[in-house]
Amino acid sequence: MTTTALARKPVRWGRLALHLGCLAALLVMLYPLAWLLATSLKPADEVIASLDLLPRHLEWSNYSTALDGVNDVSIWRLLANSLLIAGGAVLGNVISCSLAAYAFARLRFRFRGPLFAFMIATIMLPHHAVLIPQYIIFNQLGLVNTYWPLILPKFLATEAFFVFLVVQFMRGLPRELEEAARIDGCGPFRSFFLVVLPLTRPALITTAIFTFIWTWNDFFTQLIYLFDPEKFTLTLALRSFVDASSTSAFGPMFAMSVIALLPIVLFFLAFQRFLVEGMASSGLKG
Amino acid sequence: MTTTTIPGRAKPATAATPKRRPRRERQGAAWVFLSPWVLGAVVLTLLPMAVSLYLSFTDYDLFNPPRWVGLRNYVQMFTEDPRYWRSVVTTLTYVVIAVPLQLALALVVAIALKSMRRGKAFYRSAFYAPSLLGASMSIALVWRAVFNDGGTVDNLFGTGGWVNQPGWALLAVALLTVWQFGAPMVIFLAGLQQIPGELYEAAAVDGAGRWRQFLSVTVPMLSPVLFFNLVLQTIQAFQVFTPAFALSAGKGGPADSTLVYTLYLYDRGFVASHMGYASAMAWVLLIVIGAVTAVLFRTSRSWVFYASEGDR
């Protein structure tokens, strides 16, 4: 890290003010999360009547109601559905994006330049431009209201953002290792699996984490493709609360919201370094 | 992702990789690696784009075969559908409010964090957290309650619930986006740390004050990152959906004030089953996003400054 001549001067008060400012900003920013936690524990009468953030007495039954689920589907089922989709998406993206990225970063083939440019352009392509025909294709195949439309595209490297991310990372790897492997008799496949892939692990982890969180949070695609309550994800089940927003269901609804956020929070706490750095590095090159 | 390459060896190695193996064999391997992506690009991107263009000239309800209607959908969109224009204006308003506010906040916080020695990692993560959580339905529901009648905002400012007021509802949606300034902030911060300290020292020697240093060193050096954030966030903002859906229970209300473009597209295509009309909407969105991106790239020539051009 570079420290400038200016930063080295002891400007204690300025520094203190900076910290206070940041903490104040954080308090405002974290308020919605505190509100969510507090409300998930409030009894129905307190939700409207009381303006306090903290509940006067803790209503744990909100959580047991939430565990019962929505539309007679238990929360475990919803959780399993969400995990299945997110897990499938992670697997698909990691495999397909690393394969495509290796070709773009390291192999020579005809039309590499134009195809790479096309791949970059699809990052900017609005999802809606392909959404309706994709829906029609999956509908024709009888796959609407299954998880295939949510998982299959990830195995075909449709999320160009991650291909790009992995390409950028692979370009930074020293070529000498692959050359050494080639001299030892490795073809492109073996040097991919034995040399490049293990070294690309940080980028693959970033891809996996972001895929998981984005798929978990995704609402639009799930909304379109799934309509059987048995197949709902946590996100979709939460949506059922939106339509019937009677305040008596407020506590359980937010208890369920907390449960739905929990995996993201855990991922965030466990992998924040990868997440923050993955985000930072995505913007720097290119 | 900076790798230190061995000086003197790295350059020639990339420039003239020894090609002992026959070219064709290596090409074959490349296409094997590329095959999932090629399949996806053809079947799930190119073909759907073509189909969507075709459908935009038809009446199609998913059950009966598409019926060719020429430019009917487009004419209807532009001349006979006030809700369409309402959604256009709503989306543009949203983009113009949310993107600059979000980027300004991201930049201010990144600059504040840059000079910090203690607690930087903590703040960076804490400010980033909403970027991940905010995209969820859970937080959208919190937003709806906090900005509702009797919610926190009503109690603080006494303006009544924003969610129920046509003049305010869109601002509540935009604030949810602004709240997620962490992702651009992290990118700004990384960019700020790449600016060599000597530049500031040289500017200080030349008598430049802090503000002058900001304008003459920080802004030009940061401009590529600023541009990257601007393009990315603008493209994303045009496609906003979940918060508008959640805050208005999927209706885009009150009085269509949160009827953003994609919400109306969803309504036409998947609620009303006018797939042809929705396809036409999708193509206009594609063209508009392409045009906006092109304009941004064009204007960038006059304000984006690349220190090391021709990196690759």
XYZ file of C-alpha atoms in Angstrom, chain A residues 25 48 108 143 147 149 178 182 198 211 245 273:
12
model
C -23.234 5.817 7.620
C -48.028 -1.872 14.118
C -5.476 -20.805 -30.569
C -39.615 -28.459 -19.191
C -35.656 -27.027 -12.638
C -34.533 -24.110 -17.373
C 2.228 -25.153 -19.249
C 4.004 -29.759 -22.695
C -5.601 -26.111 -9.835
C -23.202 -17.923 -8.731
C -49.996 -8.943 3.061
C -12.348 -11.866 1.257
